[in-house]
mmCIF file of C-alpha atoms in Angstrom:
data_model
loop_
_atom_site.group_PDB
_atom_site.id
_atom_site.type_symbol
_atom_site.label_atom_id
_atom_site.label_comp_id
_atom_site.label_asym_id
_atom_site.label_seq_id
_atom_site.Cartn_x
_atom_site.Cartn_y
_atom_site.Cartn_z
ATOM 1 C CA MET A 1063 -14.559 16.723 -49.970
ATOM 2 C CA ALA A 1064 -12.962 14.855 -47.119
ATOM 3 C CA SER A 1065 -14.173 11.285 -47.147
ATOM 4 C CA PHE A 1066 -13.169 7.974 -45.601
ATOM 5 C CA THR A 1067 -13.334 4.414 -46.631
ATOM 6 C CA LEU A 1068 -14.266 1.621 -44.272
ATOM 7 C CA ARG A 1069 -13.721 -1.848 -45.718
ATOM 8 C CA LEU A 1070 -15.782 -4.567 -44.213
ATOM 9 C CA THR A 1071 -16.311 -8.192 -45.366
ATOM 10 C CA PRO A 1072 -19.830 -8.669 -46.637
ATOM 11 C CA SER A 1073 -20.547 -11.275 -44.013
ATOM 12 C CA SER A 1074 -19.757 -8.975 -41.096
ATOM 13 C CA ALA A 1075 -23.240 -7.398 -41.212
ATOM 14 C CA SER A 1076 -24.859 -10.723 -40.387
ATOM 15 C CA SER A 1077 -22.182 -12.072 -37.980
ATOM 16 C CA ILE A 1078 -22.029 -9.287 -35.451
ATOM 17 C CA ASN A 1079 -21.979 -10.822 -31.958
ATOM 18 C CA LYS A 1080 -20.658 -8.035 -29.754
ATOM 19 C CA PRO A 1081 -20.280 -5.016 -32.056
ATOM 20 C CA ILE A 1082 -17.519 -2.605 -31.223
ATOM 21 C CA LEU A 1083 -18.890 0.815 -32.072
ATOM 22 C CA ALA A 1084 -16.724 3.325 -33.833
ATOM 23 C CA SER A 1085 -18.315 6.636 -33.913
ATOM 24 C CA PHE A 1086 -17.393 9.092 -36.644
ATOM 25 C CA SER A 1087 -18.446 12.637 -35.923
ATOM 26 C CA SER A 1088 -18.759 13.724 -39.443
ATOM 27 C CA HIS A 1089 -20.744 16.620 -40.903
ATOM 28 C CA LEU A 1090 -20.648 14.844 -44.218
ATOM 29 C CA ASN A 1091 -22.355 11.741 -42.881
ATOM 30 C CA PRO A 1092 -24.353 12.528 -39.730
ATOM 31 C CA GLN A 1093 -26.633 9.587 -40.242
ATOM 32 C CA ARG A 1094 -23.721 7.162 -40.115
ATOM 33 C CA ALA A 1095 -22.472 8.357 -36.773
ATOM 34 C CA SER A 1096 -21.903 4.966 -35.353
ATOM 35 C CA PHE A 1097 -20.797 1.989 -37.445
ATOM 36 C CA PRO A 1098 -20.638 -1.462 -35.865
ATOM 37 C CA PHE A 1099 -18.118 -3.817 -37.270
ATOM 38 C CA SER A 1100 -17.538 -7.496 -36.512
ATOM 39 C CA ASN A 1101 -15.058 -8.794 -33.887
ATOM 40 C CA ASN A 1102 -12.805 -10.387 -36.411
ATOM 41 C CA HIS A 1103 -11.841 -6.926 -37.559
ATOM 42 C CA ASN A 1104 -9.173 -5.852 -35.116
ATOM 43 C CA SER A 1105 -8.207 -2.840 -37.109
ATOM 44 C CA LEU A 1106 -10.146 -0.164 -38.735
ATOM 45 C CA ASN A 1107 -9.110 1.129 -42.119
ATOM 46 C CA LEU A 1108 -9.769 4.789 -42.081
ATOM 47 C CA GLN A 1109 -8.374 7.119 -44.762
ATOM 48 C CA THR A 1110 -8.929 10.745 -44.780
ATOM 49 C CA LEU A 1111 -8.564 11.743 -48.384
ATOM 50 C CA HIS A 1112 -7.291 14.977 -49.926
ATOM 51 C CA HIS A 1113 -8.761 18.204 -48.801
ATOM 52 C CA HIS A 1114 -9.405 20.836 -51.425
ATOM 53 C CA HIS A 1115 -8.254 24.132 -50.211
ATOM 54 C CA HIS A 1116 -11.012 26.215 -51.793
ATOM 55 C CA HIS A 1117 -13.433 24.550 -49.433
ATOM 56 C CA HIS A 1118 -11.148 25.078 -46.508
ATOM 57 C CA HIS A 1119 -13.944 26.474 -44.244
ATOM 58 C CA HIS A 1120 -15.578 23.049 -44.459
ATOM 59 C CA HIS A 1121 -12.576 21.083 -43.387
ATOM 60 C CA HIS A 1122 -11.831 21.851 -39.782
ATOM 61 C CA HIS A 1123 -13.578 18.629 -39.038
ATOM 62 C CA HIS A 1124 -11.221 15.630 -39.104
ATOM 63 C CA LEU A 1125 -12.472 12.072 -38.867
ATOM 64 C CA PHE A 1126 -11.150 10.030 -36.057
ATOM 65 C CA PRO A 1127 -12.597 6.778 -34.877
ATOM 66 C CA ALA A 1128 -13.622 7.002 -31.216
ATOM 67 C CA ILE A 1129 -13.987 3.555 -29.820
ATOM 68 C CA ARG A 1130 -16.655 3.502 -27.167
ATOM 69 C CA PRO A 1131 -15.235 2.921 -23.735
ATOM 70 C CA PHE A 1132 -18.119 0.828 -22.294
ATOM 71 C CA LEU A 1133 -17.001 -2.276 -24.128
ATOM 72 C CA GLN A 1134 -13.429 -2.059 -22.832
ATOM 73 C CA GLN A 1135 -14.101 -2.236 -19.225
ATOM 74 C CA THR A 1136 -13.373 -5.582 -17.560
ATOM 75 C CA ARG A 1137 -15.250 -6.683 -14.496
ATOM 76 C CA ALA A 1138 -11.959 -7.244 -12.788
ATOM 77 C CA THR A 1139 -11.322 -5.042 -9.812
ATOM 78 C CA PRO A 1140 -8.650 -2.308 -10.351
ATOM 79 C CA VAL A 1141 -5.725 -2.650 -7.997
ATOM 80 C CA THR A 1142 -3.511 0.067 -6.715
ATOM 81 C CA LYS A 1143 -0.164 -0.158 -4.899
ATOM 82 C CA ASP A 1144 -1.874 0.380 -1.552
ATOM 83 C CA LEU A 1145 -4.166 -2.592 -2.024
ATOM 84 C CA TRP A 1146 -1.649 -4.904 -3.646
ATOM 85 C CA GLU A 1147 -0.432 -6.704 -0.610
ATOM 86 C CA ASN A 1148 -3.894 -7.278 0.929
ATOM 87 C CA LEU A 1149 -5.630 -8.281 -2.246
ATOM 88 C CA ILE A 1150 -2.947 -10.254 -3.993
ATOM 89 C CA LEU A 1151 -0.194 -11.402 -1.673
ATOM 90 C CA ASN A 1152 -2.447 -12.277 1.294
ATOM 91 C CA SER A 1153 -5.197 -13.861 -0.759
ATOM 92 C CA GLU A 1154 -6.390 -17.336 0.323
ATOM 93 C CA THR A 1155 -7.317 -18.126 -3.296
ATOM 94 C CA PRO A 1156 -5.073 -17.982 -6.356
ATOM 95 C CA VAL A 1157 -5.107 -14.580 -8.040
ATOM 96 C CA LEU A 1158 -4.938 -13.519 -11.629
ATOM 97 C CA VAL A 1159 -3.690 -10.003 -12.400
ATOM 98 C CA GLU A 1160 -3.941 -8.382 -15.804
ATOM 99 C CA PHE A 1161 -1.573 -5.535 -16.487
ATOM 100 C CA TYR A 1162 -3.022 -3.233 -19.171
ATOM 101 C CA ALA A 1163 -3.015 0.325 -20.461
ATOM 102 C CA ASN A 1164 -5.871 2.309 -21.921
ATOM 103 C CA TRP A 1165 -3.978 3.090 -25.145
ATOM 104 C CA CYS A 1166 -3.125 -0.636 -25.706
ATOM 105 C CA GLY A 1167 -5.411 -2.183 -28.499
ATOM 106 C CA PRO A 1168 -4.554 -5.856 -27.770
ATOM 107 C CA CYS A 1169 -5.460 -5.311 -24.052
ATOM 108 C CA LYS A 1170 -9.105 -4.899 -25.118
ATOM 109 C CA MET A 1171 -9.086 -8.502 -26.446
ATOM 110 C CA VAL A 1172 -7.486 -9.760 -23.270
ATOM 111 C CA HIS A 1173 -10.150 -7.872 -21.212
ATOM 112 C CA ARG A 1174 -12.867 -9.842 -22.982
ATOM 113 C CA VAL A 1175 -11.136 -13.186 -22.202
ATOM 114 C CA MET A 1176 -10.622 -12.149 -18.589
ATOM 115 C CA ASP A 1177 -14.257 -11.360 -18.223
ATOM 116 C CA GLU A 1178 -15.132 -14.870 -19.244
ATOM 117 C CA ILE A 1179 -12.464 -16.429 -17.144
ATOM 118 C CA GLU A 1180 -13.646 -14.447 -14.078
ATOM 119 C CA ILE A 1181 -17.154 -15.818 -14.502
ATOM 120 C CA GLU A 1182 -16.023 -19.360 -15.214
ATOM 121 C CA TYR A 1183 -13.606 -19.501 -12.305
ATOM 122 C CA ALA A 1184 -15.709 -17.612 -9.788
ATOM 123 C CA GLY A 1185 -14.915 -18.762 -6.206
ATOM 124 C CA LYS A 1186 -11.650 -20.513 -7.379
ATOM 125 C CA LEU A 1187 -9.683 -17.569 -8.716
ATOM 126 C CA LYS A 1188 -9.830 -13.831 -8.044
ATOM 127 C CA CYS A 1189 -9.219 -11.556 -10.978
ATOM 128 C CA PHE A 1190 -7.690 -8.028 -10.721
ATOM 129 C CA LYS A 1191 -6.324 -5.542 -13.191
ATOM 130 C CA VAL A 1192 -3.524 -2.988 -12.917
ATOM 131 C CA ASN A 1193 -3.335 0.090 -15.085
ATOM 132 C CA THR A 1194 0.337 0.409 -15.828
ATOM 133 C CA ASP A 1195 -0.056 4.142 -16.594
ATOM 134 C CA THR A 1196 -1.354 4.955 -13.151
ATOM 135 C CA ASP A 1197 0.345 2.273 -11.124
ATOM 136 C CA MET A 1198 3.828 2.058 -12.636
ATOM 137 C CA GLU A 1199 5.281 1.030 -9.349
ATOM 138 C CA ILE A 1200 3.624 -2.349 -9.321
ATOM 139 C CA ALA A 1201 4.600 -2.808 -13.048
ATOM 140 C CA ASP A 1202 8.157 -1.992 -12.154
ATOM 141 C CA ASP A 1203 8.215 -4.368 -9.248
ATOM 142 C CA TYR A 1204 7.310 -7.227 -11.552
ATOM 143 C CA GLU A 1205 9.403 -5.940 -14.436
ATOM 144 C CA ILE A 1206 6.434 -5.495 -16.713
ATOM 145 C CA LYS A 1207 8.017 -3.904 -19.830
ATOM 146 C CA ALA A 1208 5.051 -4.172 -22.265
ATOM 147 C CA VAL A 1209 1.261 -4.779 -22.037
ATOM 148 C CA PRO A 1210 -0.827 -6.907 -21.915
ATOM 149 C CA VAL A 1211 0.689 -9.281 -19.334
ATOM 150 C CA VAL A 1212 -1.243 -11.617 -17.144
ATOM 151 C CA LEU A 1213 0.420 -12.853 -13.897
ATOM 152 C CA LEU A 1214 -0.894 -15.626 -11.704
ATOM 153 C CA PHE A 1215 -0.167 -15.660 -7.919
ATOM 154 C CA LYS A 1216 -0.689 -18.365 -5.328
ATOM 155 C CA ASN A 1217 0.198 -17.997 -1.623
ATOM 156 C CA GLY A 1218 1.748 -14.626 -2.233
ATOM 157 C CA GLU A 1219 4.205 -15.941 -4.863
ATOM 158 C CA LYS A 1220 4.114 -15.218 -8.548
ATOM 159 C CA CYS A 1221 3.855 -18.615 -10.254
ATOM 160 C CA ASP A 1222 3.050 -18.083 -13.912
ATOM 161 C CA SER A 1223 2.764 -15.296 -16.519
ATOM 162 C CA VAL A 1224 1.156 -15.052 -19.964
ATOM 163 C CA ILE A 1225 2.691 -12.247 -22.056
ATOM 164 C CA GLY A 1226 0.973 -10.654 -25.012
ATOM 165 C CA THR A 1227 -2.389 -11.433 -26.553
ATOM 166 C CA MET A 1228 -2.909 -15.259 -26.415
ATOM 167 C CA PRO A 1229 -5.912 -17.454 -27.245
ATOM 168 C CA LYS A 1230 -8.129 -18.082 -24.201
ATOM 169 C CA GLU A 1231 -6.863 -21.670 -23.829
ATOM 170 C CA PHE A 1232 -3.340 -20.356 -22.915
ATOM 171 C CA TYR A 1233 -4.712 -18.524 -19.989
ATOM 172 C CA VAL A 1234 -6.932 -21.441 -18.950
ATOM 173 C CA ALA A 1235 -3.936 -23.828 -19.127
ATOM 174 C CA ALA A 1236 -1.867 -21.562 -16.917
ATOM 175 C CA ILE A 1237 -4.721 -21.197 -14.411
ATOM 176 C CA GLU A 1238 -5.279 -24.957 -14.341
ATOM 177 C CA ARG A 1239 -1.582 -25.498 -13.616
ATOM 178 C CA VAL A 1240 -1.666 -23.056 -10.738
ATOM 179 C CA LEU A 1241 -4.901 -24.458 -9.345
ATOM 180 C CA LYS A 1242 -3.512 -27.963 -9.383
ATOM 181 C CA SER A 1243 -0.088 -27.016 -7.960
#
């Protein structure tokens, strides 16, 4: 029998704030199709155990976690090369741009932080995001070699950057510096 193990801390059942849903399409366990786990679990331990060959007709079905996309979308407006100059460089207000990729796990954490920042700084800061897979030109222009990267612009100039997944206060500190400058 193919099976999988999912290790969760006992407390996670009671402390789910925003569950990330991992759906396992499994003929073995159809009733456990979606399994919420708590935010402090950034990784999912999924082991597909040995397949027995004499049941081979049962085992065309592998188990892969499919993270639901609706929790990964930020509210930030996507920006393409055509819009870049108008939206970012000609902006009256300071602008935050998050460079991300769909395959990048840590970017999802940054998306969540950006959602909060966008709400908290509404009117003072505009937030945009750039998908580095589809808009590589912009990423190249700013020498973005890895994601996630957050850049801050004011008066058409890049004035700060936060590289990698940082706690929210790092982004807030950078934004405050830009707003005060």
